[in-house]
Short mmCIF file of C-alpha atoms in Angstrom, two decimals:
data_model
loop_
_atom_site.label_atom_id
_atom_site.label_comp_id
_atom_site.label_asym_id
_atom_site.label_seq_id
_atom_site.Cartn_x
_atom_site.Cartn_y
_atom_site.Cartn_z
CA MET A 1 23.28 8.01 23.40
CA ASP A 2 19.97 7.95 25.22
CA GLY A 3 17.47 6.40 22.48
CA LEU A 4 17.28 5.62 18.80
CA LEU A 5 14.65 6.16 16.11
CA VAL A 6 15.24 3.87 13.15
CA SER A 7 13.60 4.05 9.86
CA CYS A 8 13.92 0.31 8.86
CA ASN A 9 15.52 -0.70 5.43
CA PRO A 10 12.77 -2.77 3.91
CA LEU A 11 15.19 -5.51 3.15
CA ARG A 12 17.93 -5.51 5.86
CA GLY A 13 16.30 -3.62 8.61
CA HIS A 14 15.45 -6.47 10.72
CA GLU A 15 19.11 -7.54 11.19
CA LEU A 16 20.02 -4.25 12.95
CA LEU A 17 16.75 -4.28 14.99
CA HIS A 18 17.75 -7.65 16.62
CA ALA A 19 21.14 -6.15 17.26
CA LEU A 20 19.85 -3.10 18.66
CA ALA A 21 17.35 -5.25 20.91
CA ALA A 22 20.35 -7.20 22.50
CA ALA A 23 22.04 -3.73 23.35
CA ARG A 24 19.05 -3.09 25.46
CA LEU A 25 18.97 0.66 24.09
CA PRO A 26 15.47 2.38 23.90
CA VAL A 27 14.64 2.07 20.16
CA VAL A 28 11.48 2.72 18.26
CA ALA A 29 11.21 1.19 14.53
CA LEU A 30 9.58 2.93 11.87
CA TRP A 31 8.07 1.12 8.72
CA THR A 32 7.77 -2.30 10.35
CA GLN A 33 5.14 -4.47 12.25
CA GLN A 34 7.82 -7.22 13.24
CA ALA A 35 9.97 -5.54 15.74
CA PRO A 36 11.76 -7.95 17.98
CA PRO A 37 10.44 -8.28 21.79
CA GLY A 38 11.40 -4.87 23.65
CA LEU A 39 11.37 -2.65 20.80
CA SER A 40 8.70 -0.34 20.02
CA ALA A 41 7.25 0.09 16.34
CA VAL A 42 5.14 2.57 14.51
CA ASP A 43 3.91 1.54 11.15
CA VAL A 44 0.94 2.36 8.65
CA ASP A 45 -1.99 -0.27 8.47
CA HIS A 46 -0.94 -1.18 4.72
CA ARG A 47 -3.64 -4.00 4.81
CA ALA A 48 -6.29 -1.74 5.79
CA GLY A 49 -5.57 0.73 3.26
CA THR A 50 -5.60 -1.48 0.19
CA ARG A 51 -8.67 -3.13 1.82
CA GLN A 52 -10.45 0.30 1.65
CA ALA A 53 -9.27 0.87 -1.86
CA THR A 54 -10.39 -2.24 -3.28
CA ARG A 55 -13.67 -1.52 -1.62
CA HIS A 56 -14.10 1.58 -3.13
CA LEU A 57 -13.83 -0.05 -6.61
CA LEU A 58 -16.13 -2.66 -5.38
CA ASP A 59 -18.87 -0.02 -4.19
CA LEU A 60 -18.61 1.68 -7.80
CA GLY A 61 -19.83 -1.48 -9.00
CA HIS A 62 -16.28 -3.16 -10.33
CA ARG A 63 -15.95 -6.79 -9.96
CA ARG A 64 -12.86 -7.74 -12.12
CA ILE A 65 -10.11 -6.04 -10.21
CA VAL A 66 -6.37 -6.87 -10.18
CA PHE A 67 -3.40 -5.96 -7.81
CA TYR A 68 -0.62 -4.34 -9.73
CA GLY A 69 2.70 -4.58 -7.91
CA ALA A 70 5.26 -7.32 -6.25
CA GLY A 71 2.80 -7.89 -3.65
CA ARG A 72 3.20 -11.07 -1.80
CA GLY A 73 6.20 -12.17 -4.06
CA SER A 74 8.05 -8.90 -2.63
CA GLN A 75 10.75 -8.98 0.24
CA VAL A 76 9.32 -6.01 1.46
CA GLU A 77 6.79 -6.42 4.31
CA HIS A 78 4.60 -3.54 3.67
CA PHE A 79 4.04 -4.69 -0.19
CA ARG A 80 2.99 -8.24 0.97
CA ARG A 81 0.28 -6.80 3.66
CA ARG A 82 -0.87 -4.43 0.64
CA GLU A 83 -1.62 -7.47 -1.66
CA ASP A 84 -3.19 -9.16 1.72
CA GLY A 85 -5.54 -6.11 1.98
CA TYR A 86 -6.64 -6.35 -1.70
CA ARG A 87 -7.37 -10.10 -1.25
CA ASP A 88 -9.40 -9.52 2.08
CA ALA A 89 -11.76 -7.09 0.28
CA LEU A 90 -12.38 -9.42 -2.65
CA GLU A 91 -12.82 -12.42 -0.65
CA GLN A 92 -15.30 -10.52 1.63
CA ALA A 93 -17.28 -9.68 -1.43
CA GLY A 94 -17.19 -13.49 -2.47
CA LEU A 95 -14.79 -12.96 -5.32
CA SER A 96 -11.70 -14.64 -6.06
CA PRO A 97 -8.51 -12.64 -6.02
CA ARG A 98 -6.35 -12.73 -9.21
CA PRO A 99 -2.71 -13.26 -8.92
CA ALA A 100 -0.62 -9.98 -8.83
CA LEU A 101 0.47 -8.45 -12.17
CA HIS A 102 4.15 -7.38 -12.59
CA GLY A 103 4.35 -5.37 -15.76
CA GLY A 104 2.54 -3.49 -18.50
CA PRO A 105 2.10 -6.17 -20.96
CA ASP A 106 0.59 -8.57 -18.24
CA LEU A 107 -1.89 -5.72 -17.12
CA ILE A 108 -2.96 -4.95 -20.88
CA ALA A 109 -3.58 -8.77 -21.53
CA GLN A 110 -5.80 -9.20 -18.53
CA VAL A 111 -8.05 -5.86 -19.59
CA ARG A 112 -8.21 -7.05 -23.02
CA ARG A 113 -8.70 -11.04 -22.34
CA ASP A 114 -10.64 -11.00 -19.04
CA GLY A 115 -12.32 -7.54 -19.12
CA VAL A 116 -10.44 -6.35 -16.11
CA THR A 117 -12.03 -2.75 -15.06
CA GLY A 118 -10.34 -1.91 -11.79
CA VAL A 119 -6.71 -1.73 -10.85
CA VAL A 120 -5.48 -1.47 -7.28
CA ALA A 121 -1.88 -0.47 -7.65
CA GLU A 122 1.07 -1.01 -4.84
CA THR A 123 2.30 2.43 -4.85
CA ASP A 124 1.50 5.76 -6.58
CA LEU A 125 4.32 5.07 -8.69
CA ALA A 126 2.99 1.66 -9.80
CA ALA A 127 -0.22 3.38 -10.61
CA ALA A 128 1.67 5.84 -12.74
CA ALA A 129 3.50 3.04 -14.71
CA ALA A 130 -0.05 1.11 -15.01
CA PHE A 131 -1.46 4.35 -16.49
CA HIS A 132 1.24 4.87 -19.05
CA ALA A 133 0.80 1.27 -20.11
CA LEU A 134 -2.92 1.61 -20.53
CA ARG A 135 -2.76 4.72 -22.41
CA GLU A 136 0.06 3.37 -24.92
CA VAL A 137 -2.50 1.18 -26.08
CA GLY A 138 -5.37 3.55 -26.24
CA LEU A 139 -7.28 2.79 -22.98
CA ARG A 140 -8.66 5.35 -20.99
CA VAL A 141 -8.52 5.91 -17.28
CA PRO A 142 -11.15 5.74 -15.80
CA GLU A 143 -13.66 5.52 -18.74
CA ASP A 144 -11.92 2.08 -19.43
CA VAL A 145 -10.12 1.05 -16.58
CA SER A 146 -10.30 2.65 -12.88
CA LEU A 147 -7.23 3.19 -11.16
CA VAL A 148 -6.14 3.29 -7.28
CA GLY A 149 -2.81 4.00 -5.94
CA PHE A 150 -1.18 3.92 -2.35
CA ASP A 151 0.87 6.69 -0.71
CA ASP A 152 -0.50 10.23 -1.92
CA ILE A 153 2.76 11.08 -2.97
CA LEU A 154 3.60 14.57 -3.88
CA GLY A 155 2.48 15.23 -7.39
CA ALA A 156 -0.45 12.37 -7.24
CA GLU A 157 -3.24 15.09 -8.12
CA TYR A 158 -1.26 15.02 -11.72
CA ILE A 159 -1.06 11.08 -12.45
CA ALA A 160 -3.91 10.04 -14.74
CA GLY A 161 -5.47 13.34 -14.22
CA GLY A 162 -5.85 13.13 -10.49
CA LEU A 163 -5.22 9.90 -8.82
CA THR A 164 -7.17 8.21 -6.53
CA THR A 165 -5.09 6.87 -3.89
CA VAL A 166 -4.63 5.69 -0.22
CA TYR A 167 -3.22 8.52 2.11
CA HIS A 168 0.16 7.18 3.70
CA PRO A 169 0.47 9.30 7.18
CA ALA A 170 4.50 9.56 6.88
CA ALA A 171 4.60 12.81 8.93
CA GLU A 172 2.24 11.18 11.62
CA MET A 173 4.21 8.13 11.95
CA ALA A 174 7.44 10.35 12.46
CA ALA A 175 6.11 12.29 15.11
CA GLY A 176 4.08 8.92 16.75
CA GLY A 177 7.77 7.52 16.59
CA VAL A 178 9.20 10.42 18.28
CA ALA A 179 6.46 10.32 20.95
CA ALA A 180 6.99 6.42 21.35
CA LEU A 181 10.89 7.05 21.90
CA MET A 182 10.36 9.59 24.52
CA ARG A 183 8.06 7.20 26.45
CA ARG A 184 10.60 4.30 26.28
CA MET A 185 13.29 6.68 27.63
CA GLU A 186 11.11 7.28 30.71
CA GLY A 187 10.69 3.65 31.31
CA ALA A 188 7.58 2.98 29.64
CA PRO A 189 6.97 -0.57 28.11
CA ALA A 190 7.54 -1.35 24.08
CA THR A 191 4.33 -0.86 22.25
CA GLN A 192 3.22 -1.73 18.78
CA THR A 193 1.40 1.25 16.98
CA LEU A 194 -0.71 1.13 13.61
CA LEU A 195 -1.49 4.15 12.20
CA PRO A 196 -4.99 4.33 10.13
CA THR A 197 -5.14 5.49 6.41
CA HIS A 198 -7.94 7.07 4.40
CA LEU A 199 -8.64 7.02 0.63
CA VAL A 200 -8.29 10.29 -1.37
CA ARG A 201 -10.68 10.23 -4.04
CA ARG A 202 -9.89 11.99 -7.18
CA HIS A 203 -10.62 11.32 -10.69
CA SER A 204 -8.99 8.09 -11.67
CA THR A 205 -11.95 5.90 -10.39
CA SER A 206 -15.63 5.79 -11.81
CA ALA A 207 -18.32 3.07 -12.17
CA PRO A 208 -17.22 0.69 -14.81
CA ARG A 209 -18.75 1.53 -18.30
CA ARG A 210 -18.37 -2.07 -19.71
#
């Protein structure tokens, strides 16, 4: 074997990476920003993505915004970074971040009790779950609550009538990983690459109406 491209398991991947680093094999890890010394890594800038998503809601006029997902409480590195981006944007706007919400009942309680009008979901699947929880109690997206996801998965345009979301450059990450591996096999030093995201605006966000 001349080299190895590793798509990291979010929970157990680092154990494998440390073992591979000790083997001195050219390795490029995908989906991590914590590769051991000597290993290249390619990941998405998860933190910048949710920072952009939250700023989008702020620019629309929302001030009571929550993060929906495990976030910092997750064992998955990129989910923790996504909540950090949400917090960055609110703090830069002079607002206090709220604790991450983990389920539909908690979300509904925040909307009804605290007047929350904006939701930044950890993933598009989390956004779909939030949308269904809101719809079950008669709340509308985006008329009552604006909703932003992350990943721009296949079918995101059908969630909530068209989900505003953060594009995850998965194909670009794979191609960048192959290119980085070729450079490592030619003797180049290890590198750490963060790929940019961008916001895909659809119909699930609008200015607050209450």
